[in-house]
Short mmCIF file of C-alpha atoms and ligand atoms in Angstrom, two decimals:
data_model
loop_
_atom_site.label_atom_id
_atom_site.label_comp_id
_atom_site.label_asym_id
_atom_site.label_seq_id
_atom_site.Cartn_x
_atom_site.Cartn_y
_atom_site.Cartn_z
CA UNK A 1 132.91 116.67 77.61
CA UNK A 2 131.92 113.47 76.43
CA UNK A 3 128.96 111.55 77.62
CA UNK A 4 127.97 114.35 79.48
CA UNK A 5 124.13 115.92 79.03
CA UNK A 6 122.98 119.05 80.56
CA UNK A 7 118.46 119.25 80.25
CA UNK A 8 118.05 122.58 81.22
CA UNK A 9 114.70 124.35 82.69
CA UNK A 10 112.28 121.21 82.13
CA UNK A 11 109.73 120.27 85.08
CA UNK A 12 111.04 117.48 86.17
CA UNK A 13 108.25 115.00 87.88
CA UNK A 14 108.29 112.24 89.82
CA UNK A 15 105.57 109.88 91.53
CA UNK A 16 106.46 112.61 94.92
CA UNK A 17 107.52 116.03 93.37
CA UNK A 18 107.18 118.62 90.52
CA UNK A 19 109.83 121.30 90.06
CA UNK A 20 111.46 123.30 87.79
CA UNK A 21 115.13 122.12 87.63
CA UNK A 22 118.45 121.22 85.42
CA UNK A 23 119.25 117.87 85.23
CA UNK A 24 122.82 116.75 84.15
CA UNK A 25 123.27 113.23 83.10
CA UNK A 26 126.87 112.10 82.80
CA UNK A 27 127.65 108.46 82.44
CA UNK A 28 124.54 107.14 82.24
CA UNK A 29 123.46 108.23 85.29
CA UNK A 30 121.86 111.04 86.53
CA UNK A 31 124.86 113.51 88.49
CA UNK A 32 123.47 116.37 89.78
CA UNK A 33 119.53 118.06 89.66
CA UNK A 34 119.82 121.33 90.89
CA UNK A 35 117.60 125.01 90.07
CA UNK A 36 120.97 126.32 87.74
CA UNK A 37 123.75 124.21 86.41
CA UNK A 38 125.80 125.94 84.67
CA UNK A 39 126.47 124.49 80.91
CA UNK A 40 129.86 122.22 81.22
CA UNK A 41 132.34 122.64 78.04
CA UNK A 42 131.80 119.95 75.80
CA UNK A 43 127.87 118.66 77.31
CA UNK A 44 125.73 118.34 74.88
CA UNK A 45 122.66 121.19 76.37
CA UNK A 46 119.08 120.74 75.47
CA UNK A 47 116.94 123.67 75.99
CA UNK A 48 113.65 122.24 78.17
CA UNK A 49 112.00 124.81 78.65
CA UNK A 50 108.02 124.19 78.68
CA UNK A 51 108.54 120.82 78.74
CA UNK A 52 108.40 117.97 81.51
CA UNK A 53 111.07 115.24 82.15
CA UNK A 54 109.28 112.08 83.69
CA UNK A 55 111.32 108.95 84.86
CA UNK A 56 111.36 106.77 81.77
CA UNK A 57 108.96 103.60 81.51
CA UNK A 58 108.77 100.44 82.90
CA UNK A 59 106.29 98.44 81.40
CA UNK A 60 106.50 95.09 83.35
CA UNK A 61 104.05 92.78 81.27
CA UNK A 62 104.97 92.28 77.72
CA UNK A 63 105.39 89.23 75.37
CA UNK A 64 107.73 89.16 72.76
CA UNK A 65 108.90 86.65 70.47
CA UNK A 66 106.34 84.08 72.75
CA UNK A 67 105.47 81.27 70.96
CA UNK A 68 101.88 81.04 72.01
CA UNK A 69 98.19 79.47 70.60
CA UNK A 70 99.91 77.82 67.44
CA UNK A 71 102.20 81.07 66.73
CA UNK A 72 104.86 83.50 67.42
CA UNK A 73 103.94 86.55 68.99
CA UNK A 74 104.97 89.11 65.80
CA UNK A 75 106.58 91.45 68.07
CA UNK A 76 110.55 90.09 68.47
CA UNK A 77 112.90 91.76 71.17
CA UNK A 78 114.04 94.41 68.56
CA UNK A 79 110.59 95.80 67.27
CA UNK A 80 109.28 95.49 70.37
CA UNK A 81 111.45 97.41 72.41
CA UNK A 82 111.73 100.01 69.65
CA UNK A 83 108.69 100.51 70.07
CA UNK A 84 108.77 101.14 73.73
CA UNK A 85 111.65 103.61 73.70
CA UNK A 86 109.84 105.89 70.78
CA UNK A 87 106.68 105.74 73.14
CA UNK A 88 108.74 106.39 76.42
CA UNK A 89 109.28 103.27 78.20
CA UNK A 90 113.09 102.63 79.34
CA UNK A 91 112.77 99.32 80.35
CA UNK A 92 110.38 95.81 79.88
CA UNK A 93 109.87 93.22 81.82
CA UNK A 94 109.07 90.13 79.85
CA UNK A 95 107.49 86.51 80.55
CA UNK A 96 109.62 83.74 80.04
CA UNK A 97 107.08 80.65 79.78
CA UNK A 98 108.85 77.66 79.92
CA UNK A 99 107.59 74.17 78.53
CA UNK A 100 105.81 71.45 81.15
CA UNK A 101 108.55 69.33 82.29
CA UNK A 102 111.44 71.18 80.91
CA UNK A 103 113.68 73.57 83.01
CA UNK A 104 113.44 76.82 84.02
CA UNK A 105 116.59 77.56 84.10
CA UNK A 106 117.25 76.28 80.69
CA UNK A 107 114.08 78.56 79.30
CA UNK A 108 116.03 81.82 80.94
CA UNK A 109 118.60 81.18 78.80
CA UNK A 110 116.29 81.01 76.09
CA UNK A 111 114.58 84.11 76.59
CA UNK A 112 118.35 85.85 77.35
CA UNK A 113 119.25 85.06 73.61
CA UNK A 114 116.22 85.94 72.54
CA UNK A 115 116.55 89.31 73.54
CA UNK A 116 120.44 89.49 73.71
CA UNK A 117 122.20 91.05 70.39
CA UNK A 118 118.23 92.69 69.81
CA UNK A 119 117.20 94.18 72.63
CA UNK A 120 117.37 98.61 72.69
CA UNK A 121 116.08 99.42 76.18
CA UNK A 122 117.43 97.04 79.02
CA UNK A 123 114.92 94.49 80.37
CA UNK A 124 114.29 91.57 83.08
CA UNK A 125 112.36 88.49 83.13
CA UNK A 126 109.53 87.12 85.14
CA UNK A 127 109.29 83.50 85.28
CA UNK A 128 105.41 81.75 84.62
CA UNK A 129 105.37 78.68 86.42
CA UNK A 130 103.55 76.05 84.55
CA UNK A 131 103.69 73.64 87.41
CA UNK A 132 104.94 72.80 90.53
CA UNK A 133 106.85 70.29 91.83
CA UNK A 134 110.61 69.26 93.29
CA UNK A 135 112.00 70.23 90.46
CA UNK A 136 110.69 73.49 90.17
CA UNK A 137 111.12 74.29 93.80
CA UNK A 138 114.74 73.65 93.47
CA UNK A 139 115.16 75.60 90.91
CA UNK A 140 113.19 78.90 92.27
CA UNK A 141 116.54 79.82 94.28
CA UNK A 142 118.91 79.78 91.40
CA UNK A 143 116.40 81.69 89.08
CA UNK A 144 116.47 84.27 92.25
CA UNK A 145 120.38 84.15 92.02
CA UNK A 146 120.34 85.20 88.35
CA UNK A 147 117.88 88.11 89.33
CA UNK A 148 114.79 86.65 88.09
CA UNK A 149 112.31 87.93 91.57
CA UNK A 150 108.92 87.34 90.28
CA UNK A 151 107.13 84.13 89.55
CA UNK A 152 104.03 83.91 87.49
CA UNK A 153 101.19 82.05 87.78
CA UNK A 154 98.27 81.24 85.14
CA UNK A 155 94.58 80.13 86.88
CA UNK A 156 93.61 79.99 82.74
CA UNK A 157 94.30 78.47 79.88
CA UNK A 158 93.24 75.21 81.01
CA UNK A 159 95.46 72.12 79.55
CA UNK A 160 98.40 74.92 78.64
CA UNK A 161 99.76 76.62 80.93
CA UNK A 162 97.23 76.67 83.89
CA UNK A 163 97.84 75.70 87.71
CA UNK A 164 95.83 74.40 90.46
CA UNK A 165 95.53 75.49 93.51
CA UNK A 166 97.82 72.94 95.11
CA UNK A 167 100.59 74.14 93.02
CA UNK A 168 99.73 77.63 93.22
CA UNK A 169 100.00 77.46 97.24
CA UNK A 170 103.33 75.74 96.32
CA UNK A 171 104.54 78.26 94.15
CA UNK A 172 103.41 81.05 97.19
CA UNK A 173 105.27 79.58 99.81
CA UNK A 174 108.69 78.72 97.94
CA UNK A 175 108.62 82.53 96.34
CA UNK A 176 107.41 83.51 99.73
CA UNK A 177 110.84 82.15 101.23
CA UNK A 178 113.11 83.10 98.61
CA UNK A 179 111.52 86.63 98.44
CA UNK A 180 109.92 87.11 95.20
CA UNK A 181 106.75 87.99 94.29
CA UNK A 182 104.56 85.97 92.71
CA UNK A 183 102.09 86.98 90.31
CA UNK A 184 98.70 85.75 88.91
CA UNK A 185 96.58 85.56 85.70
CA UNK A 186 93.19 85.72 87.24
CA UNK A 187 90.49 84.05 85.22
CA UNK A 188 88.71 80.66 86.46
CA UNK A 189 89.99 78.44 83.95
CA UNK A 190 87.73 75.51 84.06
CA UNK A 191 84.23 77.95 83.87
CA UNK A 192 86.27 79.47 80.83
CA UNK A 193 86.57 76.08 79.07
CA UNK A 194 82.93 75.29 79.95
CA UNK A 195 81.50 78.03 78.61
CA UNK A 196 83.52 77.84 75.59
CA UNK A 197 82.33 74.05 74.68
CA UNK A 198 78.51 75.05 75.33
CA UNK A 199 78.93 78.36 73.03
CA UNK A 200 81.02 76.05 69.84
CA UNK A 201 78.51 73.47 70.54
CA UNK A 202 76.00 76.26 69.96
CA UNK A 203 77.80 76.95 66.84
CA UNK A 204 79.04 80.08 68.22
CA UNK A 205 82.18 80.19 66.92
CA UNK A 206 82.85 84.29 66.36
CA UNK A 207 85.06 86.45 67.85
CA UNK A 208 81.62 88.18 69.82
CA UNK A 209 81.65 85.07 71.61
CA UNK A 210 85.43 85.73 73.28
CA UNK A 211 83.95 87.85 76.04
CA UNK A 212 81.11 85.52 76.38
CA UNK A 213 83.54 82.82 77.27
CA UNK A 214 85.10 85.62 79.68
CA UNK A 215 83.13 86.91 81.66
CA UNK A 216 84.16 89.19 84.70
CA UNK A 217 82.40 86.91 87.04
CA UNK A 218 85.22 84.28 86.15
CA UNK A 219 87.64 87.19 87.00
CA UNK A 220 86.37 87.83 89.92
CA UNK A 221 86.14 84.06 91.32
CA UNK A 222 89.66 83.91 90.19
CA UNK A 223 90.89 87.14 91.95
CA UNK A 224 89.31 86.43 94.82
CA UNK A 225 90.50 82.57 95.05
CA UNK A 226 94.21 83.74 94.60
CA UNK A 227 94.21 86.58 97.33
CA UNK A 228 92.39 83.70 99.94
CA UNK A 229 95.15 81.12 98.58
CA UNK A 230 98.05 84.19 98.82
CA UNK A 231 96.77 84.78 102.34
CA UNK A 232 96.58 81.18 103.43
CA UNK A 233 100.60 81.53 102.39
CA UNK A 234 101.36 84.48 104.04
CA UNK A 235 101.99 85.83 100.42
CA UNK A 236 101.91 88.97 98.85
CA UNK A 237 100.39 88.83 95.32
CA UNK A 238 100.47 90.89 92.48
CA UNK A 239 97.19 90.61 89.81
CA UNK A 240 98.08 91.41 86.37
CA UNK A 241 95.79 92.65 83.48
CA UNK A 242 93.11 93.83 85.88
CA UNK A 243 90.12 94.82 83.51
CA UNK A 244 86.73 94.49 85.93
CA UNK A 245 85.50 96.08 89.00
CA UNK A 246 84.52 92.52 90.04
CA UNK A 247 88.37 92.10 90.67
CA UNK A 248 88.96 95.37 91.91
CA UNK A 249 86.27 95.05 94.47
CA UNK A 250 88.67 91.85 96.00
CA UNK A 251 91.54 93.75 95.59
CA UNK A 252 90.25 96.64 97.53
CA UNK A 253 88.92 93.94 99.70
CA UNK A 254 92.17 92.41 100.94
CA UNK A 255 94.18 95.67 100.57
CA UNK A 256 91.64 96.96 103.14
CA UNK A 257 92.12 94.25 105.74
CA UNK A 258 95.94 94.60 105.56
CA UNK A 259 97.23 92.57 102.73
CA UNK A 260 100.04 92.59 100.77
CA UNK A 261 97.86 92.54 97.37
CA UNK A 262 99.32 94.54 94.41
CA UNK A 263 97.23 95.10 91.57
CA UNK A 264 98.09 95.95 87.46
CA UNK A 265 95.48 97.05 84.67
CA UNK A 266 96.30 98.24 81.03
CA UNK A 267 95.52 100.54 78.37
CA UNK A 268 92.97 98.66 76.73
CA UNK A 269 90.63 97.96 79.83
CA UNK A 270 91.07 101.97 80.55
CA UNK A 271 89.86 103.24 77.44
CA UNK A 272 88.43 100.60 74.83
CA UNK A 273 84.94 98.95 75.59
CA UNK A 274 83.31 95.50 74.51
CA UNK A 275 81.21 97.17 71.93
CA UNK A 276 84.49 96.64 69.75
CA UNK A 277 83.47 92.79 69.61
CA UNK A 278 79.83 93.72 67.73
CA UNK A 279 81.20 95.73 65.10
CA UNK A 280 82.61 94.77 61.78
CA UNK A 281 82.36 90.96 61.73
CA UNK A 282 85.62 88.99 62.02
CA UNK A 283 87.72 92.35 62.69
CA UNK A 284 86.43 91.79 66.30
CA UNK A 285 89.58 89.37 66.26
CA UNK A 286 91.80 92.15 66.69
CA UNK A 287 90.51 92.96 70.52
CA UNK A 288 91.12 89.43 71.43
CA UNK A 289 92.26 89.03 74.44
CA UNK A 290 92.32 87.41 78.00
CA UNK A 291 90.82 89.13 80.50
CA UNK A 292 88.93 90.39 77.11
CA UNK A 293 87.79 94.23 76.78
CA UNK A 294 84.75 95.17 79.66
CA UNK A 295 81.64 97.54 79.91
CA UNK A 296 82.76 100.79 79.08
CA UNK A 297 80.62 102.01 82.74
CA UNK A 298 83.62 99.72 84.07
CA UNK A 299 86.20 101.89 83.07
CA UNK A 300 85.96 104.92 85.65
CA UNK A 301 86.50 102.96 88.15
CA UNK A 302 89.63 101.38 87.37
CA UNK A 303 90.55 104.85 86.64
CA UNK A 304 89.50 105.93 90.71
CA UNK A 305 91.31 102.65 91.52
CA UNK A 306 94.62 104.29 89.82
CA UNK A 307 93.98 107.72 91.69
CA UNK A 308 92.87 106.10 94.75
CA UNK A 309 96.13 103.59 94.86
CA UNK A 310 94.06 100.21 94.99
CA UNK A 311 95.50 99.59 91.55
CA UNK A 312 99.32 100.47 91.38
CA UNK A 313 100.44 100.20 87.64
CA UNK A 314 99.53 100.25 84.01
CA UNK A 315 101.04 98.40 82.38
CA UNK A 316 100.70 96.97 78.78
CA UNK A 317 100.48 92.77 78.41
CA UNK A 318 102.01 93.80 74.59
CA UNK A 319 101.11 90.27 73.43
CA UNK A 320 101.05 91.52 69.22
CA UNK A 321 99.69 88.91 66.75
CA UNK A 322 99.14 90.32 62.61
CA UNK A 323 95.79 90.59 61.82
CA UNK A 324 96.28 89.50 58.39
CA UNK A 325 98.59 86.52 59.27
CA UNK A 326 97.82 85.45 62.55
CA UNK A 327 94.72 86.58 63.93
CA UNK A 328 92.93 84.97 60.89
CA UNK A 329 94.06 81.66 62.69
CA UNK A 330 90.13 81.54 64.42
CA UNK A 331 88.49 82.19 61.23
CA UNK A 332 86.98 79.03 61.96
CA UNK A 333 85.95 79.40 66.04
CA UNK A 334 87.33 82.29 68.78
CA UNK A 335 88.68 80.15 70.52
CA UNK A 336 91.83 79.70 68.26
CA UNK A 337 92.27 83.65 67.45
CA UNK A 338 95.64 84.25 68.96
CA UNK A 339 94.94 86.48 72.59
CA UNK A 340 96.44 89.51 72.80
CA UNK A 341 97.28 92.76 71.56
CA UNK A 342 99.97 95.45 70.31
CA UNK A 343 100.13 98.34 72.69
CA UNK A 344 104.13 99.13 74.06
CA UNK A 345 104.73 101.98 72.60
CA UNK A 346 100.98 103.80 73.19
CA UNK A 347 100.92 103.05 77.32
CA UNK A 348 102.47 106.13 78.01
CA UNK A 349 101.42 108.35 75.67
CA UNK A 350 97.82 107.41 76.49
CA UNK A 351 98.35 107.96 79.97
CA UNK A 352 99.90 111.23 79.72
CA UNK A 353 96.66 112.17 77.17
CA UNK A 354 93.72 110.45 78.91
CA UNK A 355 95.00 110.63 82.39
CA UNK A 356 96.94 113.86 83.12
CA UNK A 357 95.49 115.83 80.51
CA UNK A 358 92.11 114.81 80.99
CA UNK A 359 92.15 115.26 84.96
CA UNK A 360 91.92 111.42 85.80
CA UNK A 361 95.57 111.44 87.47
CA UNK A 362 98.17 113.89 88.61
CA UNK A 363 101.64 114.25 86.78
CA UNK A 364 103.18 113.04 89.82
CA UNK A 365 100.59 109.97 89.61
CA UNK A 366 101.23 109.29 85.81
CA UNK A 367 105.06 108.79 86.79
CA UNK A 368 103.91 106.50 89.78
CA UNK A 369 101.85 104.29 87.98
CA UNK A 370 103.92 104.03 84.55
CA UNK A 371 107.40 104.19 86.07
CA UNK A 372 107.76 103.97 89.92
CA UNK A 373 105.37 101.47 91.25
CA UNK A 374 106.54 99.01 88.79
CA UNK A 375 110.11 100.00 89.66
CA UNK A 376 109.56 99.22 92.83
CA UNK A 377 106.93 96.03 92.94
CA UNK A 378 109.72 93.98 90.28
CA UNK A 379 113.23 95.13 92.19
CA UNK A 380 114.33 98.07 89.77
CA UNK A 381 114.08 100.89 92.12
CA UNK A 382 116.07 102.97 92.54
CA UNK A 383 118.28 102.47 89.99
CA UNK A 384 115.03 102.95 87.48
CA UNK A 385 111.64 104.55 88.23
CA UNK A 386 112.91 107.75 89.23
CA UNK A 387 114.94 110.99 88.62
CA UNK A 388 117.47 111.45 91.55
CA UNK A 389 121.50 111.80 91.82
CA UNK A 390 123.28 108.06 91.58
CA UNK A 391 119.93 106.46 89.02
CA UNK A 392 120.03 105.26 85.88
CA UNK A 393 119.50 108.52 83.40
CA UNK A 394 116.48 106.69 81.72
CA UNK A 395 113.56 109.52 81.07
CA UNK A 396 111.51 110.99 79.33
CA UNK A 397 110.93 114.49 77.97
CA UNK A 398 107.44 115.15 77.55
CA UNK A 399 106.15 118.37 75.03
CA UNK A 400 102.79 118.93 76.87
CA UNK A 401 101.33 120.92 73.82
CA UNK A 402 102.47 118.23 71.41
CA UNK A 403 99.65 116.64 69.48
CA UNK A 404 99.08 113.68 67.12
CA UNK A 405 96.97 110.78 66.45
CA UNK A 406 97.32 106.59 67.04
CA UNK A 407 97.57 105.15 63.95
CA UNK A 408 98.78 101.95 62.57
CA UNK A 409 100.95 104.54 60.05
CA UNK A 410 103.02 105.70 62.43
CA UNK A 411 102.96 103.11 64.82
CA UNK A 412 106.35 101.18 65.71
CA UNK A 413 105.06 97.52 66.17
CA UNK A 414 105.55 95.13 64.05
CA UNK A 415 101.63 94.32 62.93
CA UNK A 416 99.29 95.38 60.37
CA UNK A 417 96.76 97.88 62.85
CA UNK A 418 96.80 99.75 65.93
CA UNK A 419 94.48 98.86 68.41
CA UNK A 420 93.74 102.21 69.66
CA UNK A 421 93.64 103.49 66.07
CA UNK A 422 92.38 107.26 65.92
CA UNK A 423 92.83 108.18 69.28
CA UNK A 424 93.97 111.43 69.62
CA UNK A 425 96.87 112.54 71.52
CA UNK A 426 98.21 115.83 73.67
CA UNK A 427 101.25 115.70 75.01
CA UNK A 428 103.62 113.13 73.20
CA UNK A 429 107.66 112.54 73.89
CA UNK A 430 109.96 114.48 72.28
CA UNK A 431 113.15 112.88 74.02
CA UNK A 432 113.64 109.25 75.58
CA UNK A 433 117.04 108.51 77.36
CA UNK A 434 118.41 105.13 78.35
CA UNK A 435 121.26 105.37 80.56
CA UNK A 436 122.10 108.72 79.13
CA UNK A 437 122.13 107.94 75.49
CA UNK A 438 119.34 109.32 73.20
CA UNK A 439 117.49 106.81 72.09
CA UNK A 440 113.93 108.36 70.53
CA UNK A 441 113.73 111.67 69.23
CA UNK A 442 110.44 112.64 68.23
CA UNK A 443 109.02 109.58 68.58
CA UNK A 444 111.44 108.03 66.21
CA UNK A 445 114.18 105.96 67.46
CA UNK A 446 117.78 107.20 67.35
CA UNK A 447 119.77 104.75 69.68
CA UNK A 448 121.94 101.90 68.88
CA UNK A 449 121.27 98.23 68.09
CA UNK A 450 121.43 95.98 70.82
CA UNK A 451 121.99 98.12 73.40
CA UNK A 452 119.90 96.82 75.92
CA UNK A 453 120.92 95.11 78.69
CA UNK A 454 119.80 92.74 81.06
CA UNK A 455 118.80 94.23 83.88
CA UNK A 456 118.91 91.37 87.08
CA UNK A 457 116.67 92.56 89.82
CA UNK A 458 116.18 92.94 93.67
CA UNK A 459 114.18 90.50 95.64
CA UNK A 460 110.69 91.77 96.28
CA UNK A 461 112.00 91.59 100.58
CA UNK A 462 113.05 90.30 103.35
CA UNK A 463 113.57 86.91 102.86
CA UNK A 464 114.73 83.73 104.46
CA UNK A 465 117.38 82.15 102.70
O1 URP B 1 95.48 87.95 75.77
C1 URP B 1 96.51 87.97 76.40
N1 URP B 1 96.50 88.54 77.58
N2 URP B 1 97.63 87.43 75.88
C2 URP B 1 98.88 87.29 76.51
C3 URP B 1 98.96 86.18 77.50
C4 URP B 1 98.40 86.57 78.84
O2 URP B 1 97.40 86.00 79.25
O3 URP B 1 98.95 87.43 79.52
ZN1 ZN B 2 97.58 86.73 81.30
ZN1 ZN B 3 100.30 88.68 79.58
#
């Protein structure tokens, strides 16, 4: 029968249960889970056994194709989601950053052809909000109306696209009534830019100096300014790219006295430390990045944070500049090294090594904090983030003995290194499905072109319009 897929005797996990089960897919979706299904003439069957199907991926922080610090971000929405499929991930959510004074309804249509005609895994957009004014606020219910539910705001990169607090409140409030969550970059942007004029003036101009200029203590001012301001509107808040415990501590904070704060950290601030700044001279360039890399005593705590459900997802802020051609940009002083760094198609694979296999999470947690939570938090659930009868049959089929070894020579992104290069790897996915069709076998993709879709989400809740 066509379109019809029968995954026979795999564990199938999700963020509340583990089971042994068959799982037939037929349409995309997911028809019936069940302990036998018998094998329907014409389904394709794949034999499971010892192996574990996870909900497939949402990785709701990535950049592609984002013209930022001078340059293009080298991932586009082809290589980019590629790369998430052969690494697990079923669906993105992206950043559309619009210009000051332009419309945000016009830069959604931007981003849609961006990633329309390229796209292989289906994908949503969040919205960062530059500023705030009339304009804007008339324009946050239509961008709802097109399913675009969460709102971004930056409290860095003074002069570009940072916010004060007046707008930010404004930003709350109008999400707030529209129901969409708004989200926050959470760095103090003015103590960035005046520590970054002391250390050039210093002649400091190496990439060692990038965490200088970012320290946690600006993190932490900034995290705990945007939960006070989130409160004051009766807000819930989302932090993304969590790296410190000097944030977590004000996340725990206001989750502890009741509020609706939501908290994301990544990959890099898990498992790579800032000794990767002092080592090698101007290679340093490639860990670039805002909130930059932290003490490496840091990072069992944000691990506790993911077990303890403080912190709710992982996911990747895939922001991939070339080494070669783009990073080489701040040759001259750190503070024009493009930020950011390749990392879609490792976030679940690391997980599933350093997390499940090393003891730091559950199975059922690794598909909570890579798949559900998101799915969930940005309006996807349930029709992604999970395996149940009537979802979207996007998963992943994990080989738990499988091993291998991050490298930039099998990566799938479009740059010249990995940053996680070396790391080794047990457990890796030997199967990703979006909406029923193979699309990564191996970690190699399989699928069609273009065949992701635009995925228009639910509000965050109740709301009053
Ligand atoms: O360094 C980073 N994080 N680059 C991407 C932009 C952002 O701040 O999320
Ligand atoms: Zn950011
Ligand atoms: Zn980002």
């Amino acid at each position: 029968m066509k379109n019809t897929l029968l995954i026979k005797g795999a564990e199938v996990i999700t963020a509340s249960d583990e089971s042994k089960a068959d799982v037939l897919v037929r349409d995309g979706k997911i028809a019936e889970i069940a302990d036998k299904i018998a094998p329907t003439f014409g389904a394709e069957t794949i034999d499971a056994k010892g192996l574990e199907l996870y909900p497939g991926g949402v990785d709701v922080h990535t950049h592609f194709a984002l013209p930022f610090m001078g340059t293009v971000s080298a991932d586009d929405f082809e290589t980019g989601t590629r790369a998430a499929a052969c690494g697990g991930t079923t669906a993105i959510i992206d950043f559309v950053i619009p210009s000051k004074g332009g419309s945000t309804l016009d830069a959604l249509a931007e981003w849609r052809k961006k990633a329309e005609g390229k796209a292989v895994v289906d994908y949503g957009f969040h919205m960062a909000l530059v500023e705030f004014n009339d304009k804007v606020a008339a324009e946050i219910p239509k961008l709802v109306q097109e399913g675009l539910t969460s709102f971004k705001c930056f409290l860095a990169y003074k002069g570009a696209f940072m916010v004060d607090d007046l707008q930010f409140l404004g930003v709350l409030s109008a999400a707030k009534k529209h129901g969409a969550l708004v989200s926050i970059h959470a760095e103090n942007g003015d103590m960035l830019v005046y520590l970054m004029n002391q250390l050039l003036a210093e002649g400091k101009t190496g990439p060692e100096y990038h965490p200088v200029a970012h320290p946690a203590l600006a993190e932490g001012e900034a995290t705990h300014r945007g939960i006070r301001l989130a409160e004051m509107a009766g807000a819930p808040l989302y932090i993304v790219h969590l790296s410190c415990n000097e944030s977590l501590k004000e996340v725990k904070a206001a989750r502890c006295r009741g509020q609706r704060v939501y908290a994301e950290t990544c990959p890099q601030y898990l498992l790579l430390d800032e000794s990767l700044y002092r080592k090698n001279g101007f290679e340093a360039a490639k860990w670039v990045m805002s909130p930059p890399l932290r003490e490496k005593a840091g990072q069992e705590k944000l691990w506790k944070g993911l077990r303890d459900g403080f912190l709710q997802t992982v996911a990747t802020d895939h922001c991939s500049f070339d080494f070669k051609k783009q990073k080489v940009m701040g040759k001259e002083a750190f503070t024009k090294i493009p930020n950011g760094i390749p990392a879609v198609g490792d976030r679940m694979n690391l997980l599933y090594t350093y997390g499940v296999k090393q003891g730091r999470l559950s199975r059922t947690q690794f598909a909570a904090v890579t798949s559900t939570n998101p799915a969930r938090l940005f309006g996807l659930y349930p029709h992604k983030g999970t395996i149940s009868v009537g979802a979207d049959a996007d998963l992943v089929l994990y080989d738990p003995k499988k091993k291998g070894t991050v490298s930039v020579k099998t990566s799938k992104h479009n740059v010249d290194y990995s940053a996680f290069e070396g790391f080794k790897l047990e457990g890796l996915p030997v199967l990703t499905l979006s909406r029923g069709e193979i699309v990564a076998k191996d970690g190699e993709f399989v699928g069609k072109k273009a065949r992701g879709r635009y995925i228009k989400r639910a509000r965050f809740e109740t709301h009053e319009d």
